[in-house]
XYZ file of C-alpha atoms in Angstrom:
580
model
C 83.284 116.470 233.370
C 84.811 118.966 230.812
C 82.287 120.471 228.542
C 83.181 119.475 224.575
C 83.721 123.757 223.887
C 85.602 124.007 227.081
C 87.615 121.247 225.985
C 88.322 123.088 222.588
C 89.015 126.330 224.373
C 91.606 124.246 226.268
C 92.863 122.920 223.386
C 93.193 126.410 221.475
C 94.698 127.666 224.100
C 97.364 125.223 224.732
C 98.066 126.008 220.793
C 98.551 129.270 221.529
C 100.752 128.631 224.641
C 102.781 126.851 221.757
C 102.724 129.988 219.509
C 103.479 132.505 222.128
C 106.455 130.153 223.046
C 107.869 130.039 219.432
C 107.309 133.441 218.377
C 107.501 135.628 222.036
C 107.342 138.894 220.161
C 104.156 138.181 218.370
C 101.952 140.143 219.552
C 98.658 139.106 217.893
C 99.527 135.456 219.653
C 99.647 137.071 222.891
C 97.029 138.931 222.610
C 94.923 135.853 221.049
C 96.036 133.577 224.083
C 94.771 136.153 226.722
C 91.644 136.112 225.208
C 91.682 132.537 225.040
C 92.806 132.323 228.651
C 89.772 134.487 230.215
C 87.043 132.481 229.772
C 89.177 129.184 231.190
C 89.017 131.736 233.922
C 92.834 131.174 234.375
C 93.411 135.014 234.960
C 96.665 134.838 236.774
C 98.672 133.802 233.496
C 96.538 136.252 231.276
C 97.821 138.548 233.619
C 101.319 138.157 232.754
C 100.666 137.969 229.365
C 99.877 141.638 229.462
C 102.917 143.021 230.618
C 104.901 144.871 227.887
C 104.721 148.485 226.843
C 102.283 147.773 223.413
C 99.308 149.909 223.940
C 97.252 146.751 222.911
C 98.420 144.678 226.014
C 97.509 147.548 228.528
C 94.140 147.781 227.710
C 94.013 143.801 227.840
C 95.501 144.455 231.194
C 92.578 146.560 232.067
C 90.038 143.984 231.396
C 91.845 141.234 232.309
C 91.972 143.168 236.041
C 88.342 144.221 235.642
C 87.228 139.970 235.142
C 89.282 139.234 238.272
C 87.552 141.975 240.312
C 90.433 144.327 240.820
C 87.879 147.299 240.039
C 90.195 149.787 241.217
C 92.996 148.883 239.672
C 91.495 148.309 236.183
C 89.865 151.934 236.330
C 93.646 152.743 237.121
C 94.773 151.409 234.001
C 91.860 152.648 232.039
C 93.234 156.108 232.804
C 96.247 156.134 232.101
C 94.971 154.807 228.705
C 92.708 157.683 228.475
C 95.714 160.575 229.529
C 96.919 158.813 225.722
C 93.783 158.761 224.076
C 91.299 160.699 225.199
C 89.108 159.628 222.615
C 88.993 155.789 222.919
C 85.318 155.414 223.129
C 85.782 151.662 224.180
C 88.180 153.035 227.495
C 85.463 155.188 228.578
C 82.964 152.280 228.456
C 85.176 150.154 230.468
C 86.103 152.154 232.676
C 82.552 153.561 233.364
C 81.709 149.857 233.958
C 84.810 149.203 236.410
C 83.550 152.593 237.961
C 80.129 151.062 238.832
C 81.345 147.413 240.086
C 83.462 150.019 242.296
C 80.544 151.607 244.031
C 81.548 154.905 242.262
C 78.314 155.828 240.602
C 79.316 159.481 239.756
C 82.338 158.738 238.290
C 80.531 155.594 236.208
C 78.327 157.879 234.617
C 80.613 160.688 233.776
C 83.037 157.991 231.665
C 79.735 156.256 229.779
C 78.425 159.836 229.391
C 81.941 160.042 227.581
C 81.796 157.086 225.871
C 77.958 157.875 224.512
C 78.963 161.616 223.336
C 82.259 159.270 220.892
C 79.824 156.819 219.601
C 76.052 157.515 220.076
C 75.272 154.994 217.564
C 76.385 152.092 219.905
C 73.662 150.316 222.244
C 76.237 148.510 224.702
C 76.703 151.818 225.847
C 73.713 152.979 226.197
C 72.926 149.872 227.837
C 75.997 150.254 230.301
C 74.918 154.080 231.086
C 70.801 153.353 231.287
C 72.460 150.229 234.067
C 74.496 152.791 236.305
C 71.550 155.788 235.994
C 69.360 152.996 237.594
C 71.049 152.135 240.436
C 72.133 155.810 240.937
C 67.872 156.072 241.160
C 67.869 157.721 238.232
C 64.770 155.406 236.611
C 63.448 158.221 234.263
C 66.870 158.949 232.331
C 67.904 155.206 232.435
C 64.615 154.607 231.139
C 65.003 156.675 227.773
C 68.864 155.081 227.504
C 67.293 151.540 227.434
C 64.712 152.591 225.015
C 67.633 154.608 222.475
C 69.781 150.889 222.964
C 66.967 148.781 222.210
C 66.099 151.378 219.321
C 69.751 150.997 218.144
C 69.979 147.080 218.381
C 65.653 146.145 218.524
C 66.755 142.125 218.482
C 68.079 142.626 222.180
C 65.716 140.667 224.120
C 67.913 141.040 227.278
C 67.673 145.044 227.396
C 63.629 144.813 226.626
C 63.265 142.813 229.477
C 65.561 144.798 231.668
C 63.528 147.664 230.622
C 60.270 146.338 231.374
C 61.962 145.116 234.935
C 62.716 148.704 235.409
C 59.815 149.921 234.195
C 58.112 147.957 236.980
C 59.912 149.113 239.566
C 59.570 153.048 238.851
C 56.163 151.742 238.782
C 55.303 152.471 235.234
C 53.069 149.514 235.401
C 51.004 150.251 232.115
C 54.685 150.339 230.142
C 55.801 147.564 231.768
C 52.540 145.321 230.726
C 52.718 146.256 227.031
C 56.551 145.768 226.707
C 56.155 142.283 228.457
C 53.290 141.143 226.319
C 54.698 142.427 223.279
C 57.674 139.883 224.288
C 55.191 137.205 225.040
C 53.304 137.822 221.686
C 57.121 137.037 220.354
C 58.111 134.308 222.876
C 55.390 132.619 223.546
C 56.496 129.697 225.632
C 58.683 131.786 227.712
C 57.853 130.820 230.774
C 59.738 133.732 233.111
C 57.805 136.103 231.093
C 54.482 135.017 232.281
C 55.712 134.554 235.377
C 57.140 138.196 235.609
C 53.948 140.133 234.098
C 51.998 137.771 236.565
C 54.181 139.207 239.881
C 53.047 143.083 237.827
C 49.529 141.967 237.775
C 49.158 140.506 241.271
C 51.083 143.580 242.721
C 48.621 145.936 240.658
C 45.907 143.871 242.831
C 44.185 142.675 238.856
C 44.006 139.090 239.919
C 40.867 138.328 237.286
C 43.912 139.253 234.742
C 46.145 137.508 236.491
C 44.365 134.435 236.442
C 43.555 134.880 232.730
C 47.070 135.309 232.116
C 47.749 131.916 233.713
C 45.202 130.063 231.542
C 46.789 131.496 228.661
C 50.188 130.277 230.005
C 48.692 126.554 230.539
C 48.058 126.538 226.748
C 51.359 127.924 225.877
C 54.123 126.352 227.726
C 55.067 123.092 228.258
C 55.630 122.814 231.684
C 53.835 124.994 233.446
C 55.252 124.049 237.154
C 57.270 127.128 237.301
C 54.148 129.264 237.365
C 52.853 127.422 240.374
C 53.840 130.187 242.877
C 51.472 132.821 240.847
C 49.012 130.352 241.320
C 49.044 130.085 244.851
C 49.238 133.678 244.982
C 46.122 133.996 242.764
C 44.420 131.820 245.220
C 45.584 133.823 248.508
C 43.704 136.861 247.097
C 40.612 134.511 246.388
C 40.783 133.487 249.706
C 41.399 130.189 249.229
C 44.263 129.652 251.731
C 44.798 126.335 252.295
C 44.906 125.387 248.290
C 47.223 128.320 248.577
C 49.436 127.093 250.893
C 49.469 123.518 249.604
C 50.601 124.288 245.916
C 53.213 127.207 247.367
C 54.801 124.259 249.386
C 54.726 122.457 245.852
C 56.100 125.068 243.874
C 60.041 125.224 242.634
C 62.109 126.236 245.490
C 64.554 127.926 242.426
C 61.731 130.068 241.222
C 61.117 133.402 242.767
C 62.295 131.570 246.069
C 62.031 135.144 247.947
C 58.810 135.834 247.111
C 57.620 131.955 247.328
C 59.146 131.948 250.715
C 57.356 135.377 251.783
C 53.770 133.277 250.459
C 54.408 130.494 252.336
C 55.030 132.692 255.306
C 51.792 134.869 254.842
C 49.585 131.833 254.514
C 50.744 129.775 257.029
C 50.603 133.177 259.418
C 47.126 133.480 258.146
C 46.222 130.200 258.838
C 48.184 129.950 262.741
C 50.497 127.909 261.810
C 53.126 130.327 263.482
C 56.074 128.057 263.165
C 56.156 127.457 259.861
C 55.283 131.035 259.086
C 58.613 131.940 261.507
C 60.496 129.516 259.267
C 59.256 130.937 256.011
C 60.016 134.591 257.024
C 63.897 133.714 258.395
C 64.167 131.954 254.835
C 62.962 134.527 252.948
C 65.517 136.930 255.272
C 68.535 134.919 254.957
C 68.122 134.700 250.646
C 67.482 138.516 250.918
C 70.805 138.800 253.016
C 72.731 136.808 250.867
C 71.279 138.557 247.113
C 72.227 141.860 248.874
C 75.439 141.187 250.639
C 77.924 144.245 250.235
C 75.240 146.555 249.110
C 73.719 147.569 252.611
C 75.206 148.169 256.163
C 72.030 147.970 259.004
C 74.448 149.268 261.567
C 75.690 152.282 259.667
C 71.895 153.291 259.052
C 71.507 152.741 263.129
C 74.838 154.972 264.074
C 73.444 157.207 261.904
C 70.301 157.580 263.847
C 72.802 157.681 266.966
C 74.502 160.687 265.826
C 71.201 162.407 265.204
C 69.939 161.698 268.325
C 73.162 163.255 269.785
C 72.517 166.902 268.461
C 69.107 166.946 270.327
C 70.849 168.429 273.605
C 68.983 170.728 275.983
C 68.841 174.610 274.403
C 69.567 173.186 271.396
C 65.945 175.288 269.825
C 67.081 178.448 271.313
C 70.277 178.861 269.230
C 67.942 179.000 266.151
C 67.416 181.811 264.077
C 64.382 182.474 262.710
C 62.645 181.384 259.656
C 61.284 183.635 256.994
C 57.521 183.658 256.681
C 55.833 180.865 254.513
C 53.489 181.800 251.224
C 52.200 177.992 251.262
C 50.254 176.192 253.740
C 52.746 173.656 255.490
C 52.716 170.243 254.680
C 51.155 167.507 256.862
C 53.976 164.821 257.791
C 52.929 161.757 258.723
C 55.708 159.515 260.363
C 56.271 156.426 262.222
C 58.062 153.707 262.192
C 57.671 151.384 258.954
C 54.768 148.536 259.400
C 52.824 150.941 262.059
C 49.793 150.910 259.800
C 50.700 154.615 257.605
C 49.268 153.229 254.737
C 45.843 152.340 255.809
C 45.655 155.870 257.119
C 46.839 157.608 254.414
C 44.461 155.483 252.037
C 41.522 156.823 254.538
C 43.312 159.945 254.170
C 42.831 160.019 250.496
C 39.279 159.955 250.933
C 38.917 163.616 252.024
C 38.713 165.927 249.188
C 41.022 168.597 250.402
C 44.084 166.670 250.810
C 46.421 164.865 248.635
C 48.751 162.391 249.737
C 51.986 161.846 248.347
C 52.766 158.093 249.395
C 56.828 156.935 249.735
C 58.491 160.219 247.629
C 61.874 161.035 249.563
C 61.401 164.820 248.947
C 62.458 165.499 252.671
C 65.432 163.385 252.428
C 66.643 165.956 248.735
C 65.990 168.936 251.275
C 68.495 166.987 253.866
C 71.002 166.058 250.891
C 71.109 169.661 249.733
C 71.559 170.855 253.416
C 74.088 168.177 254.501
C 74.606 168.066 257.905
C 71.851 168.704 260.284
C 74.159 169.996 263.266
C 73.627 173.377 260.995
C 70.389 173.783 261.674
C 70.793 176.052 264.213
C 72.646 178.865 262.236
C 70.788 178.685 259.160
C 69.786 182.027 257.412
C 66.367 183.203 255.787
C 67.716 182.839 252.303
C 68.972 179.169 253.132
C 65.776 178.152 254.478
C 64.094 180.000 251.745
C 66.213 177.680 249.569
C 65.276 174.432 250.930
C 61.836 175.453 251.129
C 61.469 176.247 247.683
C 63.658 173.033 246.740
C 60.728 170.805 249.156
C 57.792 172.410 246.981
C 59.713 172.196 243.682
C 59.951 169.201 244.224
C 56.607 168.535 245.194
C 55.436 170.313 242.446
C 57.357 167.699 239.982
C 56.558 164.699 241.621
C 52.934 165.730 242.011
C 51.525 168.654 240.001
C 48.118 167.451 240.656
C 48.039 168.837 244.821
C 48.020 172.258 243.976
C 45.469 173.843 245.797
C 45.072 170.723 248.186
C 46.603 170.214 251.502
C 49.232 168.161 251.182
C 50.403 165.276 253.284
C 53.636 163.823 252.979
C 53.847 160.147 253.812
C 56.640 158.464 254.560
C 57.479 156.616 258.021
C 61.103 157.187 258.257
C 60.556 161.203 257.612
C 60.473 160.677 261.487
C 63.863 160.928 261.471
C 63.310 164.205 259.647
C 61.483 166.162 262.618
C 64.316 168.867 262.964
C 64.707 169.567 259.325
C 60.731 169.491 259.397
C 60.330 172.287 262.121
C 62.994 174.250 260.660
C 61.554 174.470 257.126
C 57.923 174.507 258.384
C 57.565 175.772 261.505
C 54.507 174.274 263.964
C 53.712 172.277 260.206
C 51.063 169.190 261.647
C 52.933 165.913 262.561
C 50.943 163.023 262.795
C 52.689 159.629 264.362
C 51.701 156.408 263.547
C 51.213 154.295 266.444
C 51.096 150.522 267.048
C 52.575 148.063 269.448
C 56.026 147.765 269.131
C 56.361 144.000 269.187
C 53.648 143.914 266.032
C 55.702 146.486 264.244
C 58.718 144.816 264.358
C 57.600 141.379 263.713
C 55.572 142.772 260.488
C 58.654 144.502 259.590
C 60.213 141.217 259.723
C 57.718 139.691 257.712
C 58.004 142.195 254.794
C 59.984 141.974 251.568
C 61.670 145.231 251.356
C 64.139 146.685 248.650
C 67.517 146.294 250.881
C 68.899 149.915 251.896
C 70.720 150.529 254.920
C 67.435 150.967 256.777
C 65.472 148.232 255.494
C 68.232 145.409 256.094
C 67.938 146.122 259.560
C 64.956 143.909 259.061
C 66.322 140.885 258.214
C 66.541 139.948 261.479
C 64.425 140.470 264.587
C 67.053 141.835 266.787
C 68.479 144.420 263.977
C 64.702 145.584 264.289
C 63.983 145.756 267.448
C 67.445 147.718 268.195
C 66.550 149.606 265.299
C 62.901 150.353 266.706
C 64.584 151.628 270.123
C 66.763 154.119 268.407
C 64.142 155.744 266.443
C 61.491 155.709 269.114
C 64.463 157.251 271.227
C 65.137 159.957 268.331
C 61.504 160.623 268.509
C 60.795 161.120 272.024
C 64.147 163.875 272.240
C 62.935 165.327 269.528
C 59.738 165.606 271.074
C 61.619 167.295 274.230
C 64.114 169.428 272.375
C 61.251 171.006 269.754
C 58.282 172.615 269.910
C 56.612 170.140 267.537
C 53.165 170.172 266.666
C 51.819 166.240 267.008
C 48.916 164.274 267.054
C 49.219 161.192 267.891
C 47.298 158.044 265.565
C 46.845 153.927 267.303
C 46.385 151.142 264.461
C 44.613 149.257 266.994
C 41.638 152.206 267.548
C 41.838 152.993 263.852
C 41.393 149.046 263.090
C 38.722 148.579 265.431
C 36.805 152.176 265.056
C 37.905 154.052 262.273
C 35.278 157.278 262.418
C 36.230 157.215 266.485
C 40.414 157.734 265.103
C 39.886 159.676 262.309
C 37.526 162.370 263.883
C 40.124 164.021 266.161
C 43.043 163.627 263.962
C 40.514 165.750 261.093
C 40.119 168.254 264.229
C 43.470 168.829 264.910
C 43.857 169.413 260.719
C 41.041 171.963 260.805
C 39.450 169.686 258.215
C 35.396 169.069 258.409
C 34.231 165.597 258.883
C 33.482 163.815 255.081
C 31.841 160.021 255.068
C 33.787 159.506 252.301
C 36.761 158.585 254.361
C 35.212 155.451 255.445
C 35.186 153.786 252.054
C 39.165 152.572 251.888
C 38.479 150.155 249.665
C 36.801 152.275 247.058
C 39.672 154.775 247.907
C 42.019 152.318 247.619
C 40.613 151.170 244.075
C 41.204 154.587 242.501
C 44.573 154.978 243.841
C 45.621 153.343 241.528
C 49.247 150.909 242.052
C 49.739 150.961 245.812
C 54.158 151.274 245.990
C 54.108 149.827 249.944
C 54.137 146.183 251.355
C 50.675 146.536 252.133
C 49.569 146.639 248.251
C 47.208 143.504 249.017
C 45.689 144.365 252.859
C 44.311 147.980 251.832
C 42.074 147.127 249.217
C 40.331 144.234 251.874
C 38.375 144.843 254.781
C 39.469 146.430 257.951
C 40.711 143.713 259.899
C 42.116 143.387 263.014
C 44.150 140.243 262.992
C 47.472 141.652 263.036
C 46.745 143.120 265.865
C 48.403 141.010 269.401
C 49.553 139.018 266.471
C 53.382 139.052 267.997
C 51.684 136.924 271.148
C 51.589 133.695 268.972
C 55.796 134.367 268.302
C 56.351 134.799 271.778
C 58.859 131.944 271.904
C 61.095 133.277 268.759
C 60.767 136.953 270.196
C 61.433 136.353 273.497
C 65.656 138.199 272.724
C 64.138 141.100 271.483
C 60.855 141.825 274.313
C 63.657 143.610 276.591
C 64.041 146.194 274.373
C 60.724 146.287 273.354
C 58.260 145.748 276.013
C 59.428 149.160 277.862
C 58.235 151.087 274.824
C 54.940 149.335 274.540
C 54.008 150.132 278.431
C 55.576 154.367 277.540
C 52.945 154.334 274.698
C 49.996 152.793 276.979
C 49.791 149.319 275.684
C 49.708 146.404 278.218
C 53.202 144.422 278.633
C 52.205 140.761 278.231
C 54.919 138.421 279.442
C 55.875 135.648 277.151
C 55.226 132.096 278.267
């Protein structure tokens, strides 16, 4: 059925067909019946329209390109505008915006940084720039853009609650709850807004707030089925499962259907019932795929691991020069492949009070950006290592001004893929690997909501992750061969079932005295503050070890992938358990 203002839109537009026809010259017709034309979505004849040599049509033929997804193209025309009229505010905007739907960041942000030094008064373009600055990762800078547009144009409800969604994810979490209760205090029966500081509170592990907020919500909105999911999540953390599971099976399928989906999957894993769990995971898996198709290749992220591997030949060490003398202790790296239980030890970690651990901060990967390709490893100078050195601690030093005069330990698993840049900035620096059954880590890396990246969409599906598991463990093993690396190896399963037995050796091998203190996650985990990893809710519970063998009640749906896998678990001493 035709929509009463799409019907009028038709009907203008036909008028203007009629103009157009009459008067062919008249330009304000033309113009007037492309814009008519765009929303009817009919592109193709708006296209036409813009032909002519009128300065006016080619910038309609710009947008008209950018609506139909002809990125390229429309940042084409945008330029040649610009080689005109260099100081067409609106051109830079647009084409900053047909930059970004391009994938070219860098040249987005150089046109809206353009378009913002014209007309700093504007807050679409500060809106436009703060959008590109956060998907370049750039959450501190987009931040203060957001904040200048909403300071510009303070009605925009839209760019507050962008904000407070980015806010969130940079992990700002204090920001975030005052902006979104401020809008609540001014919306109160907007239901995504409780529903939004409720996924902040849960994640922040506050669940006597969250539940309060949810009361409050009852009395507010009308229907209040939308917040159902929070409240099966508020009753997971109570331990309430079944209720849990009952109402998450209840809730909307159309509201936060990743993150319902994950619930389901947690609580019916919690509760054995394996193959509805299974089902609940490949959902959640396949909507993740589909949100983030385009925006992540899993196989480039493994060929890149290929290639790595590759430069690991024999002699490849002895080719190195040597590396100037440090004037800082080295870091301590601890690696392993992502769901092998890092953050439980780096929460224990925390407990010692000469280290600091700085959890998930990709200061390795700047060093590897600023050095490019790792096949020049070999010929580097002093004054280039010096130079990535000081980069790593400047870094360090931003990110976390508080470890001075600590030891500090730089988690992140994937830094395993990092072991050559690692020895050659820090020679003989402390590596500690984070074991755990292969099958377990790949089906909790399965299980997990990640942000998609090229490395974490390899774990949308179980054989992406197990292929993915085999190339890193095989990167880690040459390396292991090739290096002179200084490791001590970690087992989730001993640290799960005796923590003081795990952690004493691994405090030997870091010269570090014994402190009781380490013991007490939870407490640890409780001053940490936010927790930025999947495993936000498990650390602040008992020791546990459930997950552990938990892959033997998936045998059946893992039974592709145990080829690949099974070999691994017997090199790293667990027993190989056939599948029924």
């Amino acid at each position: 059925m035709l929509l009463p203002g799409r019907l009028q839109s038709r009907r203008g537009a036909a008028r203007l067909r009629k103009a157009v026809a009459l008067q062919p010259a008249n330009l304000r017709a033309r113009i007037d019946l492309i814009n008519a034309l765009i929303p009817l979505g009919q592109l193709d004849e708006a296209l036409r329209l813009c032909e002519g040599q009128a300065p006016e049509l080619a910038r309609m033929r710009g947008y008209v390109l950018q609506c139909r997804g002809d990125f390229a193209e429309a940042g084409a025309c945008y330029e040649t505008i610009l080689a005109r009229a260099p100081a067409d505010f609106e051109i830079w905007n647009n084409l900053g915006t047909a930059r970004r739907a391009a994938g070219d960041l860098p040249g987005s942000l150089d046109a809206l940084a353009r378009a913002r030094s014209l007309r700093p008064d504007l807050a679409p373009i500060h809106l436009n720039l703060a959008a590109s600055l956060a998907e370049a990762g750039r959450n501190g800078e987009a931040i203060e853009s957001y904040r200048t547009a909403i300071g510009l144009d303070p009605a925009n409800a839209a760019a507050r609650l962008d904000l407070a969604r980015l806010l969130l994810t940079s992990q700002r979490l204090d920001e975030a709850e005052a902006l979104y209760r401020e809008m609540i205090a001014a919306e109160p029966r907007a239901t995504h807004l409780y529903l939004e500081l409720g996924i902040l509170l849960e994640r922040a592990n506050r669940i006597e707030d969250l539940e309060k907020l949810l009361d409050e919500a009852d009395g507010a909105v009308g229907d209040a089925s939308e917040l159902a999911y929070l409240r099966a999540a508020a009753l997971r953390r109570r331990g309430r499962r079944r209720e849990a599971l009952d109402l998450a099976r209840r809730s909307p399928p159309d509201v936060e259907p990743v993150r319902r989906a994950l619930l389901i999957g947690k609580l019916a894993d919690a509760l054995g019932e394996s193959d509805e769990a299974f089902a609940a995971f490949e959902e959640m898996n396949s909507l993740t795929a589909k949100a983030a198709r385009g925006s992540a290749d899993p196989a480039r992220y493994r060929r890149r691991v290929q290639a790595l591997t590759d430069l690991l030949e024999p002699g490849w060490h002895e080719r190195w020069t040597t590396a100037p003398e440090a004037d800082r202790d080295p870091p301590i790296f601890l690696v392993g492949f992502p769901r092998s239980g890092t953050t439980l030890l780096d929460t224990l970690l925390m407990g010692h009070g000469a280290l600091h651990v700085l959890e998930e901060v990709p200061i390795l990967q700047r060093c590897a950006d600023a050095l490019g390709d790792f096949a020049r490893l070999p010929s580097l100078g002093e004054a280039e290592i010096g130079r990535l050195r000081n980069l790593y601690w400047q870094s360090v030093d931003e990110a976390a001004p508080e470890a001075r005069g600590k030891r500090l330990v730089d988690k992140l698993p994937l830094n395993i893929l990092g072991t050559p840049l690692i020895h050659r900035l820090f020679p003989g620096a402390p590596i500690v690997f984070a074991g755990r059954h292969p099958c377990d880590v790949v089906l909790s890396a399965f299980m997990q909501d990640f942000e998609i990246n090229d490395a974490m969409a390899n774990f949308l599906t179980l054989a992406d992750a197990a292929e993915l598991y085999d190339l890193v463990l095989g990167f880690w093993t040459a390396s292991q061969k090739a290096l002179p690396l200084n490791v001590h190896s970690t087992s989730y399963e001993w640290l799960v079932a005796d923590p003081e037995a795990e952690l004493r050796p691994l405090l030997a091998f870091l010269g570090l005295p014994w402190e009781d203190r380490l013991l007490d996650h939870r407490r640890t985990a409780r001053e940490r503050g936010t927790i930025s990893t999947p495993s936000y809710a498990q650390v602040v519970e008992p020791i546990y070890a459930d997950a552990s063998g938990r892959w033997l009640r998936y045998r059946r749906q893992m039974a592709p992938v145990l080829p690949l896998l099974l070999p691994w678990a017997e090199r790293l001493g667990y027993e190989t358990v056939a599948p029924d």
